[in-house]
Amino acid sequence: MVSRAERGALADWFWTIDRFFLALFLFLMGIGFMLSFAASPAVAERIGLEPFHFVKRHAAFMIPSIGVMLGLSFLTPRQVRRTAIILLIVALAMMLLALFFGIEVKGSRRWVTLAGVSIQPSEFMKPAFVVVCAWLFAEHARQPEIPGNLFAIILFGIVAALLVAQPDLGQTILTTAVWGGMFFMAGMPWLWIIVLGAGGAGGLVTAYYVFPHVAGRIDKFLTGEGDTFQIDTAREAIIRGDWFGQGPGEGIVKRIIPDAHTDFIFSVAAEEFGIVFCIALVAIFTVLVLRGLSHAYRERNDFSRFAVAGLVLQMGIQSIINIGVNLELLPAKGMTLPLISYGGSSMVAICVTAGFILALTRHRPEKRAQDRSLFRVPHGMPAE
């Protein structure tokens, strides 16, 4: 235990960090590692790998991911902003390169290879995009003559265009929802709400007619016809798990779910540990989002308020999409469950998000001094 009397970067970090947030992030990563033992061996054997291949890789990615999260949590808000700007520029450049030189997977070019490691740049773009937009919205709120909102709209257009070009409609919807939520918190005029809402609806209709795979997924969701094997087996796994599950390692349906260790790990959790466990998992994500929004509500600095709210919304909406697909409440879409699903890029990127949240929610001395000054009685004025 670090004493309050100690001075230094580590002691200051320990006593100013939101330890409840940190515990939530680490607990979710622990659950993800546990579920990798249940979900990944069958997938590995099906593609000719040794049973614990993905478990070992999951553990290997966890170590640098936790290091990234803890390292970023030491940053000041200004350093968070600068880091996000650099990360966003690099991620956008890599997304552009992926369109021409990237690895094509299932008709999409979302991956690039660096030093033998496959990276999905859009995963790293997401937290950086949120922080940079938060800064632009905050600058406009602080000085209306600065066209921060306009720059945020232009930046959103660039990001959305690159995501659609891959194509990655799921990430486009997620990014749009988070950006729209932040813009609303920044005081978006009602006219803009109507215009952007109509634009979003128009974009979905256009995607349905332009991208055959989008139309196919929506049609299968609405009619139940076509190849629904993955969704059907995921539903069967959830039903078989009942309230308290079949027990660790006792799942049977999980063995035939193609993406059991990534997109459908929630179904594996339901089969082996039951609906009660899944409800608890949803509750953890709910607490995470609500705690972040509570921090944002109390925050007096516009940049920190918008950034924290946007980052927790990003994690929350991504969780809703993943769980909704597993429960057949949303059309099928490949999206990981934050901090739970297997994935190198996604895990490190989510830990970047977590690190930014921890950095921006620290109890800083300058914030406490500012709070005290708001209630200080001016000299010469009688106290009530």
Short mmCIF file of N, CA, C and O in Angstrom, two decimals, residues 69-144:
data_model
loop_
_atom_site.label_atom_id
_atom_site.label_comp_id
_atom_site.label_asym_id
_atom_site.label_seq_id
_atom_site.Cartn_x
_atom_site.Cartn_y
_atom_site.Cartn_z
N MET A 69 -2.84 0.71 -20.79
CA MET A 69 -3.88 1.34 -19.97
C MET A 69 -3.28 2.08 -18.78
O MET A 69 -3.61 3.24 -18.52
N LEU A 70 -2.39 1.41 -18.05
CA LEU A 70 -1.79 2.04 -16.87
C LEU A 70 -0.88 3.20 -17.28
O LEU A 70 -0.85 4.24 -16.61
N GLY A 71 -0.12 3.04 -18.37
CA GLY A 71 0.77 4.11 -18.81
C GLY A 71 0.00 5.37 -19.19
O GLY A 71 0.37 6.48 -18.79
N LEU A 72 -1.10 5.20 -19.93
CA LEU A 72 -1.90 6.36 -20.33
C LEU A 72 -2.60 7.02 -19.15
O LEU A 72 -2.88 8.22 -19.18
N SER A 73 -2.87 6.25 -18.10
CA SER A 73 -3.58 6.81 -16.94
C SER A 73 -2.73 7.84 -16.18
O SER A 73 -3.26 8.59 -15.36
N PHE A 74 -1.43 7.88 -16.44
CA PHE A 74 -0.55 8.86 -15.80
C PHE A 74 -0.63 10.23 -16.49
O PHE A 74 -0.12 11.21 -15.94
N LEU A 75 -1.23 10.30 -17.68
CA LEU A 75 -1.20 11.53 -18.45
C LEU A 75 -2.10 12.61 -17.86
O LEU A 75 -3.11 12.31 -17.21
N THR A 76 -1.74 13.86 -18.11
CA THR A 76 -2.61 14.99 -17.80
C THR A 76 -3.62 15.16 -18.94
O THR A 76 -3.40 14.63 -20.03
N PRO A 77 -4.71 15.91 -18.72
CA PRO A 77 -5.65 16.14 -19.82
C PRO A 77 -5.00 16.71 -21.08
O PRO A 77 -5.35 16.32 -22.19
N ARG A 78 -4.04 17.63 -20.91
CA ARG A 78 -3.36 18.19 -22.07
C ARG A 78 -2.57 17.11 -22.80
O ARG A 78 -2.57 17.05 -24.04
N GLN A 79 -1.89 16.24 -22.06
CA GLN A 79 -1.13 15.16 -22.67
C GLN A 79 -2.06 14.15 -23.34
O GLN A 79 -1.72 13.58 -24.39
N VAL A 80 -3.22 13.92 -22.75
CA VAL A 80 -4.21 13.04 -23.38
C VAL A 80 -4.62 13.60 -24.74
O VAL A 80 -4.69 12.87 -25.74
N ARG A 81 -4.87 14.89 -24.78
CA ARG A 81 -5.27 15.53 -26.02
C ARG A 81 -4.18 15.42 -27.08
O ARG A 81 -4.46 15.06 -28.24
N ARG A 82 -2.94 15.69 -26.71
CA ARG A 82 -1.84 15.62 -27.67
C ARG A 82 -1.62 14.19 -28.14
O ARG A 82 -1.37 13.95 -29.34
N THR A 83 -1.70 13.23 -27.22
CA THR A 83 -1.55 11.83 -27.60
C THR A 83 -2.64 11.41 -28.57
O THR A 83 -2.37 10.70 -29.55
N ALA A 84 -3.87 11.85 -28.32
CA ALA A 84 -4.99 11.50 -29.18
C ALA A 84 -4.82 12.08 -30.58
O ALA A 84 -5.15 11.42 -31.58
N ILE A 85 -4.32 13.30 -30.67
CA ILE A 85 -4.12 13.92 -31.99
C ILE A 85 -3.11 13.12 -32.81
O ILE A 85 -3.34 12.82 -33.99
N ILE A 86 -1.99 12.75 -32.17
CA ILE A 86 -0.97 11.97 -32.88
C ILE A 86 -1.53 10.61 -33.28
O ILE A 86 -1.36 10.15 -34.42
N LEU A 87 -2.23 9.95 -32.34
CA LEU A 87 -2.80 8.63 -32.62
C LEU A 87 -3.83 8.69 -33.74
O LEU A 87 -3.87 7.80 -34.60
N LEU A 88 -4.63 9.74 -33.76
CA LEU A 88 -5.65 9.88 -34.80
C LEU A 88 -5.00 10.06 -36.18
O LEU A 88 -5.44 9.44 -37.16
N ILE A 89 -3.98 10.89 -36.26
CA ILE A 89 -3.30 11.11 -37.55
C ILE A 89 -2.71 9.80 -38.07
O ILE A 89 -2.88 9.44 -39.25
N VAL A 90 -2.04 9.06 -37.18
CA VAL A 90 -1.43 7.78 -37.58
C VAL A 90 -2.51 6.78 -37.99
O VAL A 90 -2.39 6.09 -39.01
N ALA A 91 -3.59 6.69 -37.20
CA ALA A 91 -4.64 5.72 -37.50
C ALA A 91 -5.34 6.04 -38.82
O ALA A 91 -5.61 5.13 -39.62
N LEU A 92 -5.62 7.31 -39.09
CA LEU A 92 -6.26 7.68 -40.35
C LEU A 92 -5.35 7.37 -41.54
O LEU A 92 -5.82 6.89 -42.59
N ALA A 93 -4.06 7.63 -41.38
CA ALA A 93 -3.11 7.32 -42.46
C ALA A 93 -3.07 5.81 -42.72
O ALA A 93 -3.06 5.37 -43.89
N MET A 94 -3.09 5.02 -41.66
CA MET A 94 -3.07 3.56 -41.82
C MET A 94 -4.38 3.04 -42.40
O MET A 94 -4.39 2.07 -43.16
N MET A 95 -5.51 3.67 -42.05
CA MET A 95 -6.79 3.29 -42.65
C MET A 95 -6.78 3.54 -44.14
O MET A 95 -7.32 2.75 -44.93
N LEU A 96 -6.17 4.66 -44.55
CA LEU A 96 -6.06 4.97 -45.98
C LEU A 96 -5.16 3.95 -46.68
O LEU A 96 -5.48 3.48 -47.78
N LEU A 97 -4.04 3.60 -46.04
CA LEU A 97 -3.14 2.60 -46.62
C LEU A 97 -3.83 1.24 -46.73
O LEU A 97 -3.60 0.50 -47.69
N ALA A 98 -4.66 0.92 -45.74
CA ALA A 98 -5.34 -0.38 -45.76
C ALA A 98 -6.24 -0.54 -46.97
O ALA A 98 -6.44 -1.66 -47.48
N LEU A 99 -6.79 0.57 -47.46
CA LEU A 99 -7.69 0.50 -48.63
C LEU A 99 -6.94 0.04 -49.87
O LEU A 99 -7.53 -0.58 -50.77
N PHE A 100 -5.63 0.32 -49.94
CA PHE A 100 -4.85 -0.01 -51.14
C PHE A 100 -3.93 -1.20 -50.92
O PHE A 100 -3.70 -1.99 -51.86
N PHE A 101 -3.38 -1.33 -49.72
CA PHE A 101 -2.37 -2.38 -49.49
C PHE A 101 -2.76 -3.32 -48.35
O PHE A 101 -1.96 -4.17 -47.96
N GLY A 102 -3.96 -3.15 -47.80
CA GLY A 102 -4.35 -3.95 -46.65
C GLY A 102 -4.74 -5.37 -46.99
O GLY A 102 -4.87 -5.76 -48.16
N ILE A 103 -4.94 -6.17 -45.94
CA ILE A 103 -5.36 -7.56 -46.08
C ILE A 103 -6.87 -7.59 -46.28
O ILE A 103 -7.62 -7.00 -45.51
N GLU A 104 -7.30 -8.30 -47.33
CA GLU A 104 -8.73 -8.41 -47.58
C GLU A 104 -9.30 -9.61 -46.85
O GLU A 104 -8.83 -10.74 -47.04
N VAL A 105 -10.27 -9.37 -46.00
CA VAL A 105 -10.93 -10.43 -45.24
C VAL A 105 -12.43 -10.29 -45.45
O VAL A 105 -13.03 -9.27 -45.10
N LYS A 106 -13.04 -11.33 -46.04
CA LYS A 106 -14.49 -11.35 -46.29
C LYS A 106 -14.95 -10.12 -47.06
O LYS A 106 -15.98 -9.51 -46.75
N GLY A 107 -14.14 -9.70 -48.02
CA GLY A 107 -14.53 -8.59 -48.88
C GLY A 107 -14.23 -7.22 -48.34
O GLY A 107 -14.54 -6.22 -48.99
N SER A 108 -13.61 -7.12 -47.16
CA SER A 108 -13.31 -5.82 -46.55
C SER A 108 -11.81 -5.67 -46.36
O SER A 108 -11.11 -6.65 -46.06
N ARG A 109 -11.32 -4.45 -46.53
CA ARG A 109 -9.90 -4.16 -46.30
C ARG A 109 -9.79 -3.28 -45.06
O ARG A 109 -9.91 -2.06 -45.14
N ARG A 110 -9.60 -3.93 -43.92
CA ARG A 110 -9.54 -3.21 -42.64
C ARG A 110 -8.22 -3.42 -41.92
O ARG A 110 -7.99 -2.81 -40.88
N TRP A 111 -7.38 -4.30 -42.42
CA TRP A 111 -6.19 -4.71 -41.70
C TRP A 111 -4.91 -4.34 -42.46
O TRP A 111 -4.88 -4.41 -43.69
N VAL A 112 -3.90 -3.99 -41.71
CA VAL A 112 -2.56 -3.81 -42.25
C VAL A 112 -1.60 -4.65 -41.43
O VAL A 112 -1.86 -4.93 -40.25
N THR A 113 -0.49 -5.03 -42.03
CA THR A 113 0.50 -5.86 -41.34
C THR A 113 1.76 -5.05 -41.10
O THR A 113 2.35 -4.51 -42.03
N LEU A 114 2.17 -4.98 -39.84
CA LEU A 114 3.41 -4.31 -39.45
C LEU A 114 4.25 -5.26 -38.63
O LEU A 114 3.79 -5.77 -37.60
N ALA A 115 5.48 -5.52 -39.12
CA ALA A 115 6.41 -6.43 -38.43
C ALA A 115 5.77 -7.78 -38.15
O ALA A 115 5.96 -8.38 -37.10
N GLY A 116 4.97 -8.24 -39.11
CA GLY A 116 4.35 -9.55 -38.97
C GLY A 116 3.11 -9.58 -38.10
O GLY A 116 2.54 -10.66 -37.88
N VAL A 117 2.67 -8.43 -37.61
CA VAL A 117 1.50 -8.37 -36.74
C VAL A 117 0.38 -7.66 -37.49
O VAL A 117 0.57 -6.57 -38.03
N SER A 118 -0.81 -8.28 -37.52
CA SER A 118 -1.97 -7.67 -38.18
C SER A 118 -2.62 -6.66 -37.24
O SER A 118 -2.88 -6.96 -36.07
N ILE A 119 -2.87 -5.47 -37.75
CA ILE A 119 -3.45 -4.38 -36.95
C ILE A 119 -4.67 -3.83 -37.68
O ILE A 119 -4.66 -3.65 -38.89
N GLN A 120 -5.73 -3.58 -36.92
CA GLN A 120 -6.92 -2.94 -37.47
C GLN A 120 -6.90 -1.47 -37.03
O GLN A 120 -7.28 -1.14 -35.91
N PRO A 121 -6.48 -0.55 -37.90
CA PRO A 121 -6.29 0.85 -37.51
C PRO A 121 -7.56 1.53 -37.00
O PRO A 121 -7.49 2.41 -36.15
N SER A 122 -8.73 1.11 -37.51
CA SER A 122 -9.97 1.76 -37.09
C SER A 122 -10.24 1.58 -35.60
O SER A 122 -10.91 2.41 -34.98
N GLU A 123 -9.72 0.50 -35.00
CA GLU A 123 -9.91 0.30 -33.56
C GLU A 123 -9.18 1.38 -32.76
O GLU A 123 -9.68 1.84 -31.73
N PHE A 124 -8.01 1.79 -33.24
CA PHE A 124 -7.25 2.82 -32.54
C PHE A 124 -7.76 4.22 -32.89
O PHE A 124 -7.57 5.16 -32.13
N MET A 125 -8.40 4.31 -34.06
CA MET A 125 -8.98 5.59 -34.44
C MET A 125 -10.09 6.01 -33.49
O MET A 125 -10.24 7.19 -33.16
N LYS A 126 -10.89 5.05 -33.01
CA LYS A 126 -12.11 5.37 -32.26
C LYS A 126 -11.85 6.18 -30.99
O LYS A 126 -12.46 7.26 -30.82
N PRO A 127 -10.99 5.75 -30.06
CA PRO A 127 -10.78 6.58 -28.86
C PRO A 127 -10.12 7.91 -29.18
O PRO A 127 -10.45 8.94 -28.56
N ALA A 128 -9.19 7.92 -30.14
CA ALA A 128 -8.53 9.17 -30.51
C ALA A 128 -9.52 10.14 -31.13
O ALA A 128 -9.50 11.35 -30.84
N PHE A 129 -10.41 9.64 -31.96
CA PHE A 129 -11.44 10.47 -32.60
C PHE A 129 -12.34 11.11 -31.54
O PHE A 129 -12.67 12.30 -31.63
N VAL A 130 -12.74 10.35 -30.54
CA VAL A 130 -13.60 10.88 -29.48
C VAL A 130 -12.92 12.02 -28.74
O VAL A 130 -13.51 13.08 -28.50
N VAL A 131 -11.65 11.82 -28.36
CA VAL A 131 -10.93 12.83 -27.59
C VAL A 131 -10.72 14.10 -28.42
O VAL A 131 -10.90 15.22 -27.93
N VAL A 132 -10.34 13.95 -29.69
CA VAL A 132 -10.11 15.12 -30.53
C VAL A 132 -11.41 15.88 -30.76
O VAL A 132 -11.44 17.13 -30.71
N CYS A 133 -12.50 15.18 -31.01
CA CYS A 133 -13.79 15.86 -31.19
C CYS A 133 -14.22 16.56 -29.90
O CYS A 133 -14.79 17.66 -29.95
N ALA A 134 -13.95 15.94 -28.75
CA ALA A 134 -14.28 16.57 -27.47
C ALA A 134 -13.52 17.89 -27.33
O ALA A 134 -14.08 18.89 -26.85
N TRP A 135 -12.27 17.89 -27.75
CA TRP A 135 -11.47 19.12 -27.69
C TRP A 135 -12.04 20.18 -28.62
O TRP A 135 -12.16 21.36 -28.25
N LEU A 136 -12.45 19.80 -29.83
CA LEU A 136 -13.01 20.75 -30.79
C LEU A 136 -14.34 21.32 -30.28
O LEU A 136 -14.59 22.53 -30.36
N PHE A 137 -15.19 20.47 -29.72
CA PHE A 137 -16.45 20.95 -29.16
C PHE A 137 -16.21 21.89 -27.98
O PHE A 137 -16.89 22.92 -27.83
N ALA A 138 -15.22 21.54 -27.15
CA ALA A 138 -14.92 22.37 -25.98
C ALA A 138 -14.37 23.73 -26.39
O ALA A 138 -14.70 24.75 -25.77
N GLU A 139 -13.52 23.76 -27.41
CA GLU A 139 -12.96 25.03 -27.88
C GLU A 139 -14.05 25.94 -28.43
O GLU A 139 -14.04 27.16 -28.22
N HIS A 140 -15.01 25.34 -29.13
CA HIS A 140 -16.11 26.14 -29.66
C HIS A 140 -16.98 26.70 -28.52
O HIS A 140 -17.43 27.85 -28.58
N ALA A 141 -17.19 25.87 -27.48
CA ALA A 141 -17.98 26.33 -26.33
C ALA A 141 -17.26 27.44 -25.58
O ALA A 141 -17.89 28.37 -25.07
N ARG A 142 -15.92 27.35 -25.52
CA ARG A 142 -15.13 28.35 -24.79
C ARG A 142 -15.02 29.64 -25.57
O ARG A 142 -15.14 30.74 -25.00
N GLN A 143 -14.81 29.53 -26.88
CA GLN A 143 -14.69 30.70 -27.75
C GLN A 143 -15.52 30.45 -29.01
O GLN A 143 -15.04 29.80 -29.95
N PRO A 144 -16.77 30.92 -29.04
CA PRO A 144 -17.65 30.64 -30.18
C PRO A 144 -17.09 31.07 -31.53
O PRO A 144 -17.52 30.54 -32.57
#
